[in-house]
PDB file of C-alpha atoms and ligand atoms in Angstrom:
ATOM      1  CA  MET A   1     -18.615   5.524  -8.931  1.00  0.00           C
ATOM      2  CA  GLN A   2     -20.747   6.125 -11.893  1.00  0.00           C
ATOM      3  CA  LEU A   3     -20.010   8.328 -15.011  1.00  0.00           C
ATOM      4  CA  CYS A   4     -22.842   9.519 -16.914  1.00  0.00           C
ATOM      5  CA  GLY A   5     -22.604  11.083 -20.414  1.00  0.00           C
ATOM      6  CA  LEU A   6     -19.241  12.690 -19.743  1.00  0.00           C
ATOM      7  CA  SER A   7     -18.054  14.941 -22.431  1.00  0.00           C
ATOM      8  CA  LYS A   8     -14.828  17.084 -22.730  1.00  0.00           C
ATOM      9  CA  ARG A   9     -13.368  19.043 -25.517  1.00  0.00           C
ATOM     10  CA  TYR A  10     -10.476  21.257 -25.881  1.00  0.00           C
ATOM     11  CA  PRO A  11     -10.179  24.412 -27.843  1.00  0.00           C
ATOM     12  CA  GLU A  12      -7.909  24.162 -30.892  1.00  0.00           C
ATOM     13  CA  GLY A  13      -7.662  27.207 -32.945  1.00  0.00           C
ATOM     14  CA  ASP A  14     -11.068  28.476 -33.928  1.00  0.00           C
ATOM     15  CA  THR A  15     -12.616  25.062 -33.329  1.00  0.00           C
ATOM     16  CA  ALA A  16     -12.685  22.522 -30.578  1.00  0.00           C
ATOM     17  CA  ARG A  17     -11.371  18.984 -30.304  1.00  0.00           C
ATOM     18  CA  VAL A  18     -13.888  16.595 -28.768  1.00  0.00           C
ATOM     19  CA  VAL A  19     -11.862  14.208 -26.670  1.00  0.00           C
ATOM     20  CA  LEU A  20     -14.781  12.530 -24.640  1.00  0.00           C
ATOM     21  CA  ASP A  21     -18.070  12.393 -26.365  1.00  0.00           C
ATOM     22  CA  GLY A  22     -20.705  11.062 -23.889  1.00  0.00           C
ATOM     23  CA  CYS A  23     -18.824   8.441 -21.837  1.00  0.00           C
ATOM     24  CA  ASP A  24     -21.062   6.312 -19.690  1.00  0.00           C
ATOM     25  CA  LEU A  25     -19.126   3.982 -17.014  1.00  0.00           C
ATOM     26  CA  ASP A  26     -19.952   2.067 -13.822  1.00  0.00           C
ATOM     27  CA  ILE A  27     -16.659   1.571 -11.788  1.00  0.00           C
ATOM     28  CA  HIS A  28     -17.492  -1.413  -9.455  1.00  0.00           C
ATOM     29  CA  ARG A  29     -16.229  -1.400  -5.844  1.00  0.00           C
ATOM     30  CA  GLY A  30     -13.118  -3.551  -5.629  1.00  0.00           C
ATOM     31  CA  GLU A  31     -12.502  -4.095  -9.245  1.00  0.00           C
ATOM     32  CA  ALA A  32      -9.513  -3.217 -11.300  1.00  0.00           C
ATOM     33  CA  LEU A  33     -10.454  -1.587 -14.627  1.00  0.00           C
ATOM     34  CA  ALA A  34      -8.160  -0.973 -17.391  1.00  0.00           C
ATOM     35  CA  ILE A  35      -9.003   1.842 -19.938  1.00  0.00           C
ATOM     36  CA  VAL A  36      -7.004   1.011 -23.037  1.00  0.00           C
ATOM     37  CA  GLY A  37      -6.577   2.864 -26.227  1.00  0.00           C
ATOM     38  CA  PRO A  38      -3.925   4.438 -28.433  1.00  0.00           C
ATOM     39  CA  SER A  39      -1.945   7.477 -27.506  1.00  0.00           C
ATOM     40  CA  GLY A  40      -4.186  10.602 -27.752  1.00  0.00           C
ATOM     41  CA  SER A  41      -7.375   8.705 -27.265  1.00  0.00           C
ATOM     42  CA  GLY A  42      -8.123  10.459 -24.178  1.00  0.00           C
ATOM     43  CA  LYS A  43      -7.138   8.037 -21.431  1.00  0.00           C
ATOM     44  CA  SER A  44      -5.413  10.780 -19.346  1.00  0.00           C
ATOM     45  CA  THR A  45      -8.349  13.105 -19.949  1.00  0.00           C
ATOM     46  CA  LEU A  46     -10.687  10.451 -18.511  1.00  0.00           C
ATOM     47  CA  LEU A  47      -8.593   9.745 -15.545  1.00  0.00           C
ATOM     48  CA  ASN A  48      -8.310  13.540 -14.682  1.00  0.00           C
ATOM     49  CA  LEU A  49     -12.051  13.715 -14.856  1.00  0.00           C
ATOM     50  CA  VAL A  50     -12.524  10.764 -12.556  1.00  0.00           C
ATOM     51  CA  GLY A  51      -9.963  12.129 -10.271  1.00  0.00           C
ATOM     52  CA  ALA A  52     -11.967  15.509 -10.221  1.00  0.00           C
ATOM     53  CA  MET A  53      -8.721  17.345 -11.147  1.00  0.00           C
ATOM     54  CA  GLU A  54     -10.551  18.604 -14.356  1.00  0.00           C
ATOM     55  CA  LEU A  55     -14.312  19.422 -15.000  1.00  0.00           C
ATOM     56  CA  PRO A  56     -16.398  17.880 -17.685  1.00  0.00           C
ATOM     57  CA  ASP A  57     -18.176  20.109 -20.117  1.00  0.00           C
ATOM     58  CA  ARG A  58     -21.215  18.027 -19.753  1.00  0.00           C
ATOM     59  CA  GLY A  59     -22.157  14.995 -17.824  1.00  0.00           C
ATOM     60  CA  ALA A  60     -21.938  13.749 -14.013  1.00  0.00           C
ATOM     61  CA  LEU A  61     -19.606  11.758 -11.852  1.00  0.00           C
ATOM     62  CA  TRP A  62     -21.527  10.094  -9.003  1.00  0.00           C
ATOM     63  CA  PHE A  63     -19.594   9.313  -6.009  1.00  0.00           C
ATOM     64  CA  ALA A  64     -21.168   8.597  -2.556  1.00  0.00           C
ATOM     65  CA  GLY A  65     -24.383  10.264  -3.642  1.00  0.00           C
ATOM     66  CA  GLN A  66     -22.672  13.347  -4.903  1.00  0.00           C
ATOM     67  CA  ASP A  67     -21.950  14.634  -8.382  1.00  0.00           C
ATOM     68  CA  LEU A  68     -18.240  15.587  -8.406  1.00  0.00           C
ATOM     69  CA  ALA A  69     -18.655  18.010 -11.415  1.00  0.00           C
ATOM     70  CA  GLN A  70     -20.974  20.125  -9.095  1.00  0.00           C
ATOM     71  CA  LEU A  71     -18.708  20.351  -6.071  1.00  0.00           C
ATOM     72  CA  SER A  72     -16.757  23.537  -5.227  1.00  0.00           C
ATOM     73  CA  GLU A  73     -12.943  23.480  -5.971  1.00  0.00           C
ATOM     74  CA  THR A  74     -12.400  23.038  -2.134  1.00  0.00           C
ATOM     75  CA  ALA A  75     -14.723  20.193  -1.935  1.00  0.00           C
ATOM     76  CA  ARG A  76     -13.097  18.456  -4.959  1.00  0.00           C
ATOM     77  CA  THR A  77      -9.691  18.962  -3.263  1.00  0.00           C
ATOM     78  CA  LEU A  78     -10.948  17.290  -0.051  1.00  0.00           C
ATOM     79  CA  PHE A  79     -12.328  14.480  -2.068  1.00  0.00           C
ATOM     80  CA  ARG A  80      -9.099  13.893  -3.826  1.00  0.00           C
ATOM     81  CA  ARG A  81      -7.176  13.903  -0.499  1.00  0.00           C
ATOM     82  CA  ARG A  82      -9.440  11.601   1.266  1.00  0.00           C
ATOM     83  CA  HIS A  83     -10.484   9.013  -1.352  1.00  0.00           C
ATOM     84  CA  LEU A  84      -8.006   8.970  -4.070  1.00  0.00           C
ATOM     85  CA  GLY A  85      -4.520   7.516  -4.687  1.00  0.00           C
ATOM     86  CA  PHE A  86      -2.670   8.788  -7.780  1.00  0.00           C
ATOM     87  CA  ILE A  87       0.107   7.267  -9.747  1.00  0.00           C
ATOM     88  CA  PHE A  88       1.145   9.748 -12.391  1.00  0.00           C
ATOM     89  CA  GLN A  89       3.072   8.735 -15.572  1.00  0.00           C
ATOM     90  CA  GLN A  90       5.634  11.402 -14.622  1.00  0.00           C
ATOM     91  CA  LEU A  91       5.461  10.272 -10.859  1.00  0.00           C
ATOM     92  CA  ASN A  92       5.446  13.707  -9.667  1.00  0.00           C
ATOM     93  CA  LEU A  93       7.713  12.850  -6.575  1.00  0.00           C
ATOM     94  CA  VAL A  94       8.987  15.989  -4.948  1.00  0.00           C
ATOM     95  CA  PRO A  95      12.740  16.267  -5.515  1.00  0.00           C
ATOM     96  CA  THR A  96      13.639  18.399  -2.622  1.00  0.00           C
ATOM     97  CA  LEU A  97      11.980  15.781  -0.066  1.00  0.00           C
ATOM     98  CA  THR A  98      13.416  12.460   0.903  1.00  0.00           C
ATOM     99  CA  VAL A  99      11.574   9.225   0.250  1.00  0.00           C
ATOM    100  CA  LEU A 100      10.026   9.184   3.560  1.00  0.00           C
ATOM    101  CA  GLU A 101       8.862  12.857   3.256  1.00  0.00           C
ATOM    102  CA  ASN A 102       7.359  12.195   0.055  1.00  0.00           C
ATOM    103  CA  LEU A 103       5.540   9.130   1.469  1.00  0.00           C
ATOM    104  CA  LEU A 104       4.236  11.339   4.515  1.00  0.00           C
ATOM    105  CA  LEU A 105       2.743  14.074   2.311  1.00  0.00           C
ATOM    106  CA  PRO A 106      -0.625  12.448   1.800  1.00  0.00           C
ATOM    107  CA  LEU A 107      -0.934  11.977   5.434  1.00  0.00           C
ATOM    108  CA  GLU A 108       0.015  15.419   6.362  1.00  0.00           C
ATOM    109  CA  LEU A 109      -2.558  16.789   3.764  1.00  0.00           C
ATOM    110  CA  ASN A 110      -5.213  14.577   5.621  1.00  0.00           C
ATOM    111  CA  GLY A 111      -4.138  15.784   9.093  1.00  0.00           C
ATOM    112  CA  ALA A 112      -2.989  12.337   9.917  1.00  0.00           C
ATOM    113  CA  LEU A 113       0.719  12.695  10.441  1.00  0.00           C
ATOM    114  CA  ASP A 114       0.908  11.129  13.859  1.00  0.00           C
ATOM    115  CA  ALA A 115       3.191   8.459  15.228  1.00  0.00           C
ATOM    116  CA  ASP A 116       0.873   5.766  13.715  1.00  0.00           C
ATOM    117  CA  GLY A 117       0.881   7.195  10.402  1.00  0.00           C
ATOM    118  CA  ARG A 118       4.623   7.452  10.481  1.00  0.00           C
ATOM    119  CA  ARG A 119       4.843   3.816  11.520  1.00  0.00           C
ATOM    120  CA  HIS A 120       2.630   2.840   8.695  1.00  0.00           C
ATOM    121  CA  ALA A 121       4.481   4.798   6.159  1.00  0.00           C
ATOM    122  CA  LEU A 122       7.724   2.945   7.174  1.00  0.00           C
ATOM    123  CA  ALA A 123       6.060  -0.341   7.123  1.00  0.00           C
ATOM    124  CA  LEU A 124       4.669   0.403   3.716  1.00  0.00           C
ATOM    125  CA  LEU A 125       8.227   1.420   2.523  1.00  0.00           C
ATOM    126  CA  GLU A 126       9.477  -1.928   3.850  1.00  0.00           C
ATOM    127  CA  ARG A 127       6.641  -3.630   1.971  1.00  0.00           C
ATOM    128  CA  VAL A 128       7.558  -2.115  -1.470  1.00  0.00           C
ATOM    129  CA  GLY A 129      11.209  -3.275  -0.807  1.00  0.00           C
ATOM    130  CA  LEU A 130      12.701   0.198   0.062  1.00  0.00           C
ATOM    131  CA  GLN A 131      13.809  -0.373   3.684  1.00  0.00           C
ATOM    132  CA  GLY A 132      16.658   1.735   4.571  1.00  0.00           C
ATOM    133  CA  ARG A 133      15.922   4.101   1.752  1.00  0.00           C
ATOM    134  CA  ASP A 134      13.752   6.495   3.681  1.00  0.00           C
ATOM    135  CA  ALA A 135      16.282   9.315   3.884  1.00  0.00           C
ATOM    136  CA  SER A 136      17.341   8.934   0.171  1.00  0.00           C
ATOM    137  CA  PHE A 137      16.310  11.543  -2.290  1.00  0.00           C
ATOM    138  CA  PRO A 138      14.283  10.524  -5.458  1.00  0.00           C
ATOM    139  CA  GLU A 139      17.137  11.565  -7.868  1.00  0.00           C
ATOM    140  CA  HIS A 140      19.314   8.802  -6.280  1.00  0.00           C
ATOM    141  CA  LEU A 141      16.895   5.992  -6.815  1.00  0.00           C
ATOM    142  CA  SER A 142      16.585   3.766  -9.963  1.00  0.00           C
ATOM    143  CA  GLY A 143      13.527   4.142 -12.085  1.00  0.00           C
ATOM    144  CA  GLY A 144      11.924   1.113 -10.515  1.00  0.00           C
ATOM    145  CA  GLU A 145      12.638   2.287  -7.045  1.00  0.00           C
ATOM    146  CA  ARG A 146      11.071   5.665  -7.777  1.00  0.00           C
ATOM    147  CA  GLN A 147       8.115   3.929  -9.177  1.00  0.00           C
ATOM    148  CA  ARG A 148       7.782   1.833  -5.959  1.00  0.00           C
ATOM    149  CA  VAL A 149       7.857   5.137  -3.902  1.00  0.00           C
ATOM    150  CA  ALA A 150       4.900   6.325  -6.117  1.00  0.00           C
ATOM    151  CA  VAL A 151       2.995   3.198  -5.576  1.00  0.00           C
ATOM    152  CA  ALA A 152       3.464   3.535  -1.642  1.00  0.00           C
ATOM    153  CA  ARG A 153       2.582   7.210  -1.652  1.00  0.00           C
ATOM    154  CA  ALA A 154      -0.588   6.471  -3.615  1.00  0.00           C
ATOM    155  CA  LEU A 155      -1.616   3.895  -0.930  1.00  0.00           C
ATOM    156  CA  VAL A 156      -0.421   5.343   2.342  1.00  0.00           C
ATOM    157  CA  HIS A 157      -3.454   7.297   3.224  1.00  0.00           C
ATOM    158  CA  GLY A 158      -5.744   4.298   2.648  1.00  0.00           C
ATOM    159  CA  PRO A 159      -7.646   5.535  -0.364  1.00  0.00           C
ATOM    160  CA  GLY A 160     -10.608   3.563  -1.846  1.00  0.00           C
ATOM    161  CA  LEU A 161      -9.826   4.361  -5.360  1.00  0.00           C
ATOM    162  CA  LEU A 162      -6.527   4.248  -6.945  1.00  0.00           C
ATOM    163  CA  LEU A 163      -5.995   6.124 -10.284  1.00  0.00           C
ATOM    164  CA  ALA A 164      -2.930   5.196 -12.257  1.00  0.00           C
ATOM    165  CA  ASP A 165      -1.947   6.695 -15.674  1.00  0.00           C
ATOM    166  CA  GLU A 166       0.430   4.463 -17.642  1.00  0.00           C
ATOM    167  CA  PRO A 167       1.854   3.119 -14.284  1.00  0.00           C
ATOM    168  CA  THR A 168       4.776   1.261 -15.822  1.00  0.00           C
ATOM    169  CA  GLY A 169       5.253   3.542 -18.879  1.00  0.00           C
ATOM    170  CA  SER A 170       8.530   4.557 -18.025  1.00  0.00           C
ATOM    171  CA  LEU A 171      10.038   1.072 -16.818  1.00  0.00           C
ATOM    172  CA  ASP A 172      11.893  -1.744 -18.774  1.00  0.00           C
ATOM    173  CA  GLY A 173       9.930  -4.994 -18.988  1.00  0.00           C
ATOM    174  CA  ASP A 174      11.220  -6.867 -15.966  1.00  0.00           C
ATOM    175  CA  THR A 175      10.891  -3.825 -13.665  1.00  0.00           C
ATOM    176  CA  ALA A 176       7.564  -3.104 -14.993  1.00  0.00           C
ATOM    177  CA  ARG A 177       6.393  -6.693 -14.192  1.00  0.00           C
ATOM    178  CA  VAL A 178       7.757  -6.399 -10.566  1.00  0.00           C
ATOM    179  CA  VAL A 179       6.015  -3.047  -9.999  1.00  0.00           C
ATOM    180  CA  LEU A 180       2.790  -4.192 -11.559  1.00  0.00           C
ATOM    181  CA  GLU A 181       2.741  -7.422  -9.526  1.00  0.00           C
ATOM    182  CA  LEU A 182       3.302  -5.404  -6.298  1.00  0.00           C
ATOM    183  CA  LEU A 183       0.652  -2.931  -7.093  1.00  0.00           C
ATOM    184  CA  ASP A 184      -1.878  -5.691  -7.878  1.00  0.00           C
ATOM    185  CA  GLU A 185      -0.917  -7.449  -4.574  1.00  0.00           C
ATOM    186  CA  LEU A 186      -1.458  -4.369  -2.502  1.00  0.00           C
ATOM    187  CA  ARG A 187      -4.625  -3.379  -4.270  1.00  0.00           C
ATOM    188  CA  ARG A 188      -6.202  -6.853  -3.649  1.00  0.00           C
ATOM    189  CA  GLU A 189      -5.132  -6.862   0.085  1.00  0.00           C
ATOM    190  CA  ARG A 190      -6.809  -3.638   0.710  1.00  0.00           C
ATOM    191  CA  GLY A 191      -9.988  -4.269  -1.483  1.00  0.00           C
ATOM    192  CA  MET A 192      -9.193  -1.134  -3.377  1.00  0.00           C
ATOM    193  CA  THR A 193     -10.734  -0.098  -6.632  1.00  0.00           C
ATOM    194  CA  ALA A 194      -8.440   0.827  -9.410  1.00  0.00           C
ATOM    195  CA  VAL A 195      -8.672   2.566 -12.725  1.00  0.00           C
ATOM    196  CA  LEU A 196      -5.714   2.040 -14.918  1.00  0.00           C
ATOM    197  CA  ALA A 197      -5.053   3.865 -18.080  1.00  0.00           C
ATOM    198  CA  THR A 198      -2.688   2.028 -20.289  1.00  0.00           C
ATOM    199  CA  HIS A 199      -1.646   1.104 -23.906  1.00  0.00           C
ATOM    200  CA  ALA A 200       0.433  -1.887 -22.506  1.00  0.00           C
ATOM    201  CA  GLY A 201      -1.322  -5.228 -22.988  1.00  0.00           C
ATOM    202  CA  GLU A 202       0.403  -6.686 -19.901  1.00  0.00           C
ATOM    203  CA  VAL A 203      -1.124  -3.872 -17.643  1.00  0.00           C
ATOM    204  CA  ALA A 204      -4.535  -4.568 -19.029  1.00  0.00           C
ATOM    205  CA  ALA A 205      -4.299  -8.261 -18.852  1.00  0.00           C
ATOM    206  CA  LYS A 206      -3.965  -7.998 -15.002  1.00  0.00           C
ATOM    207  CA  ALA A 207      -7.148  -5.989 -14.709  1.00  0.00           C
ATOM    208  CA  ASP A 208     -10.544  -7.704 -13.999  1.00  0.00           C
ATOM    209  CA  ARG A 209     -12.098  -5.693 -16.849  1.00  0.00           C
ATOM    210  CA  ARG A 210     -11.028  -3.844 -19.925  1.00  0.00           C
ATOM    211  CA  LEU A 211     -12.750  -1.039 -21.705  1.00  0.00           C
ATOM    212  CA  ALA A 212     -11.435   0.611 -24.967  1.00  0.00           C
ATOM    213  CA  LEU A 213     -11.494   4.313 -25.626  1.00  0.00           C
ATOM    214  CA  GLY A 214     -11.987   5.302 -29.200  1.00  0.00           C
ATOM    215  CA  ALA A 215     -13.607   8.290 -30.962  1.00  0.00           C
ATOM    216  CA  GLY A 216     -14.560   9.673 -27.497  1.00  0.00           C
ATOM    217  CA  ARG A 217     -16.446   6.645 -26.304  1.00  0.00           C
ATOM    218  CA  LEU A 218     -15.929   3.614 -24.188  1.00  0.00           C
ATOM    219  CA  GLN A 219     -16.541   0.232 -25.362  1.00  0.00           C
ATOM    220  CA  GLU A 220     -16.013  -3.339 -23.843  1.00  0.00           C
ATOM    221  CA  ALA A 221     -12.585  -4.490 -25.058  1.00  0.00           C
ATOM    222  CA  ALA A 222     -11.619  -7.961 -26.051  1.00  0.00           C
ATOM    223  CA  PRO A 223      -9.934  -9.936 -23.299  1.00  0.00           C
ATOM    224  CA  ALA A 224      -6.233  -9.163 -23.213  1.00  0.00           C
TER     225      ALA A 224
HETATM  226  N1  ADP B 301      -5.026  20.554 -21.459  1.00  0.00           N
HETATM  227  C1  ADP B 301      -5.310  20.215 -22.688  1.00  0.00           C
HETATM  228  N2  ADP B 301      -5.381  21.335 -23.750  1.00  0.00           N
HETATM  229  C2  ADP B 301      -5.650  20.948 -24.944  1.00  0.00           C
HETATM  230  N3  ADP B 301      -5.752  19.656 -25.457  1.00  0.00           N
HETATM  231  C3  ADP B 301      -5.491  18.626 -24.635  1.00  0.00           C
HETATM  232  C4  ADP B 301      -5.246  18.945 -23.196  1.00  0.00           C
HETATM  233  N4  ADP B 301      -5.145  17.746 -22.824  1.00  0.00           N
HETATM  234  C5  ADP B 301      -5.281  16.822 -23.646  1.00  0.00           C
HETATM  235  N5  ADP B 301      -5.502  17.238 -24.882  1.00  0.00           N
HETATM  236  C6  ADP B 301      -5.793  16.749 -26.172  1.00  0.00           C
HETATM  237  O1  ADP B 301      -6.775  15.733 -25.898  1.00  0.00           O
HETATM  238  C7  ADP B 301      -6.341  14.480 -26.654  1.00  0.00           C
HETATM  239  C8  ADP B 301      -6.454  13.329 -25.658  1.00  0.00           C
HETATM  240  O2  ADP B 301      -5.380  13.498 -24.856  1.00  0.00           O
HETATM  241  P1  ADP B 301      -4.940  12.565 -23.636  1.00  0.00           P
HETATM  242  O3  ADP B 301      -6.142  12.478 -22.532  1.00  0.00           O
HETATM  243  O4  ADP B 301      -3.840  13.010 -23.121  1.00  0.00           O
HETATM  244  O5  ADP B 301      -4.773  11.053 -24.348  1.00  0.00           O
HETATM  245  P2  ADP B 301      -4.089   9.863 -23.923  1.00  0.00           P
HETATM  246  O6  ADP B 301      -3.850   9.788 -22.454  1.00  0.00           O
HETATM  247  O7  ADP B 301      -4.887   8.688 -24.362  1.00  0.00           O
HETATM  248  O8  ADP B 301      -2.783   9.735 -24.784  1.00  0.00           O
HETATM  249  C9  ADP B 301      -5.069  14.734 -27.303  1.00  0.00           C
HETATM  250  O9  ADP B 301      -5.363  15.144 -28.664  1.00  0.00           O
HETATM  251  C10 ADP B 301      -4.541  15.936 -26.582  1.00  0.00           C
HETATM  252  O10 ADP B 301      -3.724  16.766 -27.357  1.00  0.00           O
HETATM  253 MG1   MG B 302      -2.053   9.641 -21.314  1.00  0.00          MG
END
């Protein structure tokens, strides 16, 4: 995916806050790329643009020969369902659905909820260490377990690109390390590309490449 001159501003009173000011970025196939920067620097905004959840004011996002910024809302939704896996900071698990039902959602949205899909989801659940928890509801899981459900849900439909916003933000150090290790392992096995927004050095250290976001621009960051 290629980002060209992405700009994004939000209105603030009579003026506007410029969050991204001409960001260029090549996301290489199969790499894990960390976007680092302090709180408020625009990491989540950048991820939301890459995930076609928001539109830039200016600039293009090239993916498979198409500029995502020019697609209709319906086409962007289809792009997200097919190609993207998301791990949100707040996880966004559906509280009224069981662990397994949460996991099956991305398959259902892609019309892939058949016996194979179900088997695959159960195997993935086991892989993230949650065998036997398929009928549990998210509120009965620990923070680390919920995070592992979120990891499995982001991968279950086999997306090429994983977007993770502060993927270990709400976990204690040991739990964060376990989740991070698992995420990295699954990503490598599947040859997935990942973009991780983080202010945690540990998350950034695991990535192949680090870019720092500051004053609306991306710059090569020092090795973690
Ligand atoms: N929907 C929005 N409306 C107005 N301002 C926003 C919105 N989203 C983000 N911002 C502002 O953009 C800036 C960058 O936010 P964000 O992308 O969340 O940064 P980070 O993820 O690095 O903490 C912040 O100043 C934030 O207040
Ligand atoms: Mg953020």
